[in-house]
XYZ file of C-alpha atoms in Angstrom:
542
model
C 129.932 148.723 140.290
C 132.374 151.522 139.520
C 135.595 150.770 137.655
C 138.669 150.101 139.783
C 141.272 150.766 137.072
C 141.557 153.058 134.020
C 141.227 149.936 131.827
C 137.728 149.277 133.184
C 138.469 146.341 135.475
C 136.495 145.901 138.695
C 138.152 144.843 141.942
C 135.714 142.486 143.674
C 137.495 143.149 146.970
C 135.444 146.364 147.072
C 132.327 144.199 147.494
C 131.337 143.815 151.193
C 132.226 140.167 151.777
C 130.278 139.818 155.031
C 127.095 141.283 153.562
C 126.798 139.159 150.435
C 123.383 137.570 150.136
C 124.211 135.462 147.109
C 126.208 135.377 143.878
C 124.228 134.730 140.710
C 126.468 133.059 138.137
C 125.211 132.846 134.566
C 127.717 130.784 132.632
C 126.320 131.285 129.143
C 125.161 134.287 127.173
C 123.445 136.802 129.445
C 123.388 139.989 127.401
C 119.581 140.082 127.400
C 119.716 141.037 131.079
C 123.195 142.422 131.666
C 124.199 143.937 128.301
C 126.515 142.955 125.469
C 129.568 142.692 127.752
C 128.025 139.496 129.165
C 128.284 137.550 125.934
C 130.078 134.610 127.603
C 128.540 134.890 131.075
C 128.268 137.083 134.133
C 128.630 137.001 137.918
C 126.134 139.185 139.774
C 126.961 139.973 143.410
C 123.815 140.644 145.465
C 124.217 142.316 148.869
C 121.820 141.639 151.742
C 120.591 145.209 152.138
C 117.823 144.107 154.515
C 119.997 142.197 156.992
C 119.228 142.712 160.691
C 121.364 141.441 163.558
C 125.070 140.710 163.925
C 127.153 138.023 162.242
C 130.804 137.000 162.318
C 133.236 134.752 160.463
C 136.705 133.490 161.429
C 138.600 131.055 159.222
C 142.067 129.728 158.418
C 143.332 128.118 155.223
C 146.394 126.057 154.288
C 147.399 123.971 151.256
C 148.307 120.296 151.335
C 151.917 121.416 150.758
C 151.904 123.537 153.916
C 152.014 126.893 152.131
C 149.564 129.516 150.886
C 148.237 130.175 154.366
C 145.283 132.530 154.762
C 143.445 134.103 157.681
C 140.021 135.747 157.303
C 138.044 137.628 159.937
C 134.796 139.483 159.416
C 132.071 141.210 161.400
C 128.830 142.748 160.140
C 125.659 144.212 161.568
C 122.320 145.577 160.422
C 120.026 147.725 162.562
C 116.719 149.533 162.203
C 115.912 152.839 163.910
C 113.804 155.978 163.507
C 110.591 153.944 163.952
C 111.864 151.391 161.424
C 112.029 154.039 158.699
C 115.828 153.930 158.675
C 118.224 151.024 158.352
C 122.003 150.946 158.600
C 124.447 148.250 157.500
C 128.025 148.022 158.765
C 130.655 145.483 157.744
C 134.382 145.012 158.267
C 136.730 142.335 156.910
C 140.426 141.553 157.293
C 142.277 139.064 155.091
C 145.903 137.940 155.258
C 147.294 135.757 152.476
C 150.881 134.505 152.657
C 150.905 133.769 148.932
C 152.992 131.120 147.159
C 156.282 132.568 145.958
C 157.509 129.824 143.652
C 155.843 127.573 141.125
C 158.511 124.995 141.960
C 156.594 124.458 145.197
C 154.274 122.343 143.026
C 155.202 119.159 141.131
C 153.865 120.553 137.843
C 156.056 123.666 138.231
C 159.186 121.595 137.676
C 157.953 120.653 134.194
C 158.946 124.109 132.841
C 156.151 124.000 130.281
C 156.198 126.045 127.104
C 154.885 126.167 123.541
C 157.665 126.160 120.955
C 157.703 126.606 117.179
C 156.527 129.417 114.929
C 152.838 128.549 114.461
C 153.182 127.947 110.705
C 152.663 124.883 108.549
C 156.444 124.610 108.115
C 157.093 125.073 111.852
C 153.944 124.382 113.875
C 153.686 125.139 117.564
C 154.179 122.132 119.823
C 153.998 121.798 123.631
C 157.024 120.572 125.486
C 158.488 120.274 128.977
C 162.050 121.102 129.956
C 162.795 123.854 127.431
C 165.823 126.052 128.068
C 166.784 129.526 126.860
C 170.254 129.176 125.325
C 171.399 132.809 125.527
C 171.232 133.070 129.328
C 172.191 131.030 132.364
C 171.624 131.500 136.068
C 175.242 132.561 136.548
C 175.582 134.506 133.305
C 176.659 133.640 129.747
C 178.938 135.256 127.172
C 177.238 135.273 123.769
C 179.827 136.993 121.528
C 183.556 137.538 121.154
C 186.344 135.107 121.643
C 184.729 133.778 124.816
C 181.411 133.081 123.181
C 179.542 130.093 124.608
C 181.302 130.400 127.951
C 179.274 130.631 131.141
C 180.022 131.779 134.666
C 180.011 128.903 137.110
C 179.967 128.860 140.900
C 182.617 131.178 142.314
C 182.738 133.249 139.128
C 184.918 130.837 137.130
C 184.379 130.381 133.419
C 183.291 127.096 131.925
C 181.957 125.731 128.674
C 178.235 126.167 127.973
C 176.598 122.872 127.058
C 173.930 123.242 124.395
C 170.761 121.216 124.230
C 169.029 120.141 121.042
C 166.714 121.865 118.579
C 165.057 118.541 117.776
C 162.714 117.785 120.650
C 159.955 115.365 121.482
C 156.960 116.664 119.549
C 158.687 118.984 117.097
C 161.654 121.102 116.069
C 162.496 124.537 117.459
C 163.333 127.078 114.703
C 167.066 127.831 114.512
C 166.488 131.581 114.833
C 164.891 131.225 118.273
C 167.070 131.053 121.412
C 165.459 127.921 122.831
C 166.528 124.311 123.151
C 165.399 121.143 124.868
C 167.881 120.361 127.595
C 171.290 121.932 128.034
C 172.621 124.522 130.476
C 170.288 127.356 129.456
C 168.119 129.225 131.904
C 164.395 129.208 132.541
C 161.920 131.249 134.538
C 160.375 130.849 137.927
C 157.298 132.748 139.013
C 154.851 133.317 141.806
C 151.680 131.209 141.903
C 149.768 133.561 144.194
C 150.687 137.021 145.430
C 150.778 137.922 149.109
C 147.908 140.067 150.344
C 147.010 142.101 153.412
C 143.533 143.609 153.003
C 141.288 145.620 155.273
C 137.755 146.405 154.105
C 134.973 148.522 155.552
C 131.445 149.051 154.240
C 128.483 151.136 155.417
C 125.057 151.730 153.922
C 122.143 153.869 155.077
C 118.563 153.443 153.815
C 115.963 156.022 154.798
C 112.246 156.222 153.976
C 111.746 159.985 153.849
C 108.091 159.510 152.918
C 106.044 156.510 151.858
C 106.963 157.263 148.227
C 110.440 158.736 148.593
C 113.474 156.695 149.630
C 117.113 157.689 150.099
C 120.194 155.468 150.331
C 123.903 156.085 150.558
C 126.785 153.625 150.761
C 130.481 153.968 151.513
C 133.151 151.369 150.762
C 136.786 151.552 151.870
C 139.502 149.058 150.989
C 143.153 149.119 152.048
C 145.182 146.505 150.177
C 148.851 145.654 150.187
C 149.888 142.971 147.747
C 153.314 141.855 146.572
C 153.806 139.970 143.335
C 157.233 138.769 142.238
C 158.807 137.135 139.222
C 162.252 135.587 139.534
C 164.094 136.466 136.330
C 166.768 134.186 134.951
C 169.216 136.882 133.830
C 170.143 140.533 133.906
C 170.029 142.677 130.814
C 172.977 142.516 128.469
C 176.109 144.118 129.858
C 179.387 145.220 128.293
C 182.666 143.814 129.622
C 185.545 146.249 129.067
C 188.792 144.910 127.625
C 190.750 145.937 130.713
C 188.521 143.872 133.019
C 190.873 142.096 135.439
C 188.818 138.893 135.330
C 189.224 138.371 131.553
C 191.920 135.934 130.463
C 194.782 137.320 128.365
C 193.560 135.463 125.307
C 190.332 137.445 125.232
C 189.899 139.602 122.149
C 189.106 143.145 123.319
C 187.513 144.121 120.050
C 183.772 144.385 120.506
C 181.015 144.903 117.960
C 178.068 146.466 119.786
C 174.561 145.708 118.574
C 172.393 148.802 118.522
C 168.887 148.070 119.707
C 166.012 150.464 119.252
C 163.349 150.268 121.929
C 159.984 151.162 120.424
C 157.517 152.616 122.944
C 153.899 151.480 123.088
C 151.226 154.093 123.744
C 147.812 153.172 125.163
C 145.063 155.671 124.570
C 141.355 156.306 124.311
C 139.254 156.934 121.226
C 136.774 159.860 121.264
C 135.211 158.596 118.022
C 133.849 155.365 119.476
C 130.239 154.484 118.729
C 127.865 152.505 120.972
C 127.871 148.752 120.563
C 124.621 147.265 119.252
C 123.552 143.892 120.617
C 120.745 141.688 119.302
C 119.713 138.784 121.526
C 117.280 135.941 121.033
C 116.562 133.789 124.074
C 114.123 130.928 124.562
C 113.546 128.983 127.753
C 111.574 125.998 128.950
C 111.118 124.250 132.303
C 110.098 120.600 132.621
C 108.727 119.230 135.913
C 107.919 115.526 135.391
C 107.595 115.057 139.182
C 107.482 117.277 142.244
C 111.081 116.273 143.012
C 112.638 116.695 139.568
C 112.952 119.758 137.330
C 114.906 120.487 134.160
C 115.403 124.006 132.764
C 116.856 124.743 129.323
C 117.612 128.276 128.116
C 118.755 128.854 124.537
C 120.546 132.073 123.580
C 121.706 133.615 120.308
C 123.675 136.865 120.554
C 125.115 139.166 117.928
C 127.047 142.319 118.822
C 127.888 144.883 116.124
C 130.237 147.856 116.432
C 132.098 145.731 118.947
C 134.733 147.815 120.725
C 138.046 146.003 120.462
C 141.451 147.028 121.763
C 143.602 146.722 118.643
C 147.330 146.430 119.280
C 149.618 147.956 116.678
C 152.480 145.694 117.731
C 150.467 142.582 116.776
C 151.387 140.862 113.539
C 147.901 140.637 111.980
C 146.969 144.367 111.966
C 150.492 145.223 110.805
C 150.171 142.881 107.828
C 146.753 144.309 106.916
C 148.268 147.795 107.005
C 151.234 146.872 104.796
C 149.064 144.962 102.319
C 146.901 148.068 101.954
C 150.014 150.212 101.348
C 148.885 152.590 104.066
C 145.159 152.790 103.267
C 143.944 150.633 106.176
C 142.827 152.273 109.447
C 145.240 149.867 111.163
C 148.109 152.005 109.869
C 147.170 154.620 112.473
C 148.458 152.170 115.072
C 151.959 151.947 113.551
C 153.934 155.215 113.447
C 156.893 155.128 111.028
C 159.541 157.809 110.677
C 158.724 158.680 107.049
C 155.123 157.501 107.122
C 155.776 154.970 104.330
C 153.854 151.658 104.564
C 154.445 150.321 101.038
C 157.437 147.985 101.210
C 158.201 148.585 97.506
C 158.275 152.380 97.817
C 161.527 154.328 97.866
C 163.102 154.641 101.337
C 160.538 152.229 102.804
C 163.260 150.012 104.251
C 165.599 152.789 105.328
C 166.393 153.325 108.995
C 164.673 156.700 108.774
C 161.362 154.865 108.184
C 161.716 152.570 111.171
C 158.790 152.189 113.566
C 158.865 154.943 116.177
C 155.703 154.151 118.171
C 153.145 151.378 118.545
C 149.625 152.424 119.488
C 146.917 150.454 121.260
C 143.468 151.938 120.756
C 139.862 150.766 121.181
C 138.139 150.772 117.796
C 134.624 149.885 116.546
C 136.049 147.391 114.123
C 134.631 144.030 115.095
C 131.540 141.859 115.373
C 131.027 139.110 117.936
C 128.473 136.313 117.768
C 127.668 133.316 119.897
C 124.891 130.868 120.621
C 124.335 127.984 122.971
C 122.281 126.802 125.907
C 122.270 126.805 129.703
C 120.912 123.606 131.255
C 119.979 123.115 134.897
C 118.784 119.914 136.571
C 117.412 119.846 140.140
C 116.435 116.768 142.096
C 115.208 116.758 145.706
C 114.678 113.644 147.762
C 115.435 112.227 151.219
C 117.796 109.618 152.642
C 117.160 108.201 156.103
C 114.472 110.836 156.480
C 117.024 113.614 155.913
C 116.984 115.958 152.853
C 119.240 115.178 149.890
C 119.546 117.682 147.018
C 121.257 117.335 143.645
C 121.866 120.276 141.312
C 123.649 120.115 137.948
C 124.373 123.162 135.792
C 125.827 122.886 132.297
C 126.628 125.351 129.541
C 126.998 124.430 125.895
C 128.587 127.172 123.778
C 129.880 125.711 120.496
C 131.007 129.003 118.950
C 132.149 132.431 120.137
C 133.096 134.008 116.816
C 135.023 137.230 116.617
C 135.091 138.969 113.242
C 137.581 141.774 112.751
C 137.882 143.694 109.479
C 140.791 142.494 107.343
C 141.792 139.756 109.800
C 141.040 136.022 109.814
C 137.958 135.253 111.930
C 138.653 133.845 115.387
C 136.456 131.327 117.187
C 137.197 131.399 120.902
C 134.890 128.494 121.772
C 137.008 125.508 122.679
C 140.213 127.568 122.599
C 142.608 127.941 125.527
C 144.218 131.131 124.259
C 143.559 133.780 121.656
C 144.719 137.157 120.463
C 144.579 140.217 122.703
C 144.731 138.260 125.936
C 141.439 136.383 125.479
C 141.362 133.351 127.769
C 139.812 129.902 127.810
C 136.200 129.386 126.674
C 135.376 125.652 126.811
C 132.516 124.452 124.620
C 131.127 122.503 127.565
C 131.260 123.486 131.236
C 129.516 121.487 133.955
C 129.185 122.107 137.691
C 127.352 119.706 140.018
C 126.373 120.007 143.689
C 125.249 117.276 146.100
C 124.028 118.429 149.523
C 123.002 116.061 152.303
C 121.881 116.853 155.847
C 123.235 113.839 157.742
C 121.610 114.888 161.016
C 119.769 117.987 162.172
C 123.154 119.548 163.018
C 125.574 118.005 160.500
C 125.591 118.691 156.758
C 127.975 117.630 154.000
C 128.314 118.882 150.440
C 130.205 117.664 147.402
C 130.731 119.724 144.267
C 132.298 118.791 140.962
C 133.584 121.254 138.350
C 134.475 120.034 134.864
C 135.552 121.703 131.642
C 135.878 120.090 128.232
C 139.149 119.654 126.381
C 140.564 122.670 124.531
C 142.741 123.403 121.547
C 145.573 125.900 121.786
C 144.562 128.900 119.659
C 141.380 130.579 118.465
C 142.652 131.436 114.975
C 142.589 128.844 112.159
C 145.671 130.576 110.711
C 147.773 129.397 113.672
C 149.099 125.869 113.174
C 149.651 123.598 116.180
C 151.090 120.114 115.843
C 148.679 117.231 116.315
C 146.877 116.429 118.484
C 146.471 120.165 119.376
C 144.638 119.233 122.557
C 144.744 120.379 126.160
C 143.090 117.680 128.222
C 139.751 118.112 129.946
C 139.880 118.347 133.729
C 137.583 117.953 136.730
C 137.956 119.142 140.315
C 136.135 117.821 143.376
C 135.375 119.900 146.473
C 134.162 118.542 149.806
C 132.519 120.522 152.595
C 131.112 119.777 156.035
C 129.394 121.995 158.594
C 128.295 121.383 162.181
C 125.832 123.554 164.092
C 127.089 124.199 167.619
C 125.325 125.900 170.553
C 126.789 129.283 171.509
C 124.346 131.070 173.785
C 121.947 133.190 171.773
C 124.061 132.902 168.666
C 123.516 130.437 165.852
C 127.070 129.232 165.291
C 128.471 126.791 162.803
C 131.881 125.149 162.512
C 132.931 124.250 158.971
C 135.613 122.484 156.978
C 136.077 122.803 153.215
C 138.547 120.884 151.074
C 138.946 122.212 147.548
C 140.568 120.075 144.835
C 140.087 117.041 147.049
C 142.126 114.696 144.857
C 144.961 117.219 144.305
C 144.529 117.230 140.522
C 147.329 119.060 138.690
C 146.521 121.458 135.829
C 146.839 119.829 132.389
C 149.863 120.742 130.285
C 149.332 123.941 128.288
C 151.408 126.627 126.578
C 150.802 130.201 125.481
C 151.617 130.914 121.840
C 152.703 134.511 122.554
C 155.497 133.698 124.998
C 157.930 130.817 124.356
C 160.204 131.811 127.268
C 160.504 128.575 129.281
C 158.323 128.629 132.367
C 157.404 132.320 132.214
C 153.704 132.398 131.309
C 150.887 130.244 129.975
C 151.811 126.912 131.551
C 148.178 126.297 132.466
C 144.721 127.306 131.311
C 142.993 130.212 133.056
C 140.487 128.760 135.515
C 142.401 125.535 136.125
C 143.513 124.932 139.703
C 147.235 125.554 140.291
C 147.210 125.577 144.107
C 146.349 121.923 144.687
C 144.393 120.461 147.585
C 143.454 123.267 149.990
C 141.912 123.128 153.470
C 139.764 125.873 154.959
C 138.290 125.588 158.452
C 136.631 128.043 160.792
C 133.534 129.166 162.622
C 130.720 131.520 161.652
C 127.532 132.620 163.286
C 124.913 135.282 163.790
C 122.667 136.581 166.530
């Protein structure tokens, strides 16, 4: 698929939803088939290019909390003509998603989760609930001058700001950070899911010009309108003039402004990049002890050299490598200083003229990535009351996903919830199970279970997190039912799906890179934050 953004991301909404034949999900290493980018798995969307007939889908969704409503409608058709030498596919989809504007619409959102500390042995990170930011309030706070530690209350009146504590359950917040447990400080609210209004159209033409020459052309059009919001806790700092009529007479008009230099960050490409080189070893075996039972095991071992990595000059690790090298490291190209001096002991190194002027973020062939593990699949087919019953279990074991970057401590993303450069959760064990049962000739039910193993907070051994450094494992259960109903010549089916059947909340987490209370990283990527969700509708084809 073509890229949807300059950063190389693909928008799956460009895939024709009504014409999907299947989605192949490989949860372990798949670079032998799909390339080195698939080192931790791949999802392959396969369209039904040979579909003939007409099919439709209408469905509505709502959460157990009465929000997050969705409406989906789709229509698709496939037709042959020109003596069956030509085939055309047409598909159209409309989706409306009301979104969920506030995380406080969920019980876990009121926890205001965060990860505090400095990540060092002297001040390890520790997870906590109820953190507050002590330099802002929802009404506004005065942080300097004679009215320092006063806050604006309802109606604009001034009142004392009540501080929380730096000593919290689980650890101590460094004194130089503006966070406390408890008190009158502010915290963030955010949107769980953005609103969406999407219209999609897809067309494809296949033509056999001769018996040996084929032509095909496809067109995809997507019109999306999505609104994402974050509710900030405070405005930027403002200056109150000494003649402000709302200041009391005792206020000292003398102000001492703090000059802040905003350093821009520049993202760019790298014309000197070299191709990545991937070496893959894969071994597979299938065991069929009976006609009803099969077990498949696929082992993989992948090593990627010249790995292209987006190195961020504003990150601490590459900066330190640059300064330790006194300017000799290639990382120094990512940190532009006024005088170009990177040796802290050199003359004028600490002068304001040598301050950082620009951070750069560039892709560089500076890393190596390795992983190994196994994909396991168990299938069992039997019958119950003379009706088919199928069990399928898929598991992935991936004990290490090592990332080696020159001059920087090796990272192992396996079993880590968060890592540097935005890398997200990679559990060492992931298991998905499906149970399908055809109760009658017209009624079917399905149950699926998705489980991930427990995680630790960070991929780098240099980052210290207070014991037990564990984000709990979690499992989600989904229930589905479908009923075939007569509808003239059409084969129609009514369906009901309940995801996260037991309304399991996401385990407590915290992102090391953002201690702002409640702003980001309160849950692990892939964990369910919506809660129990109902989807019902009708689909059919003729």
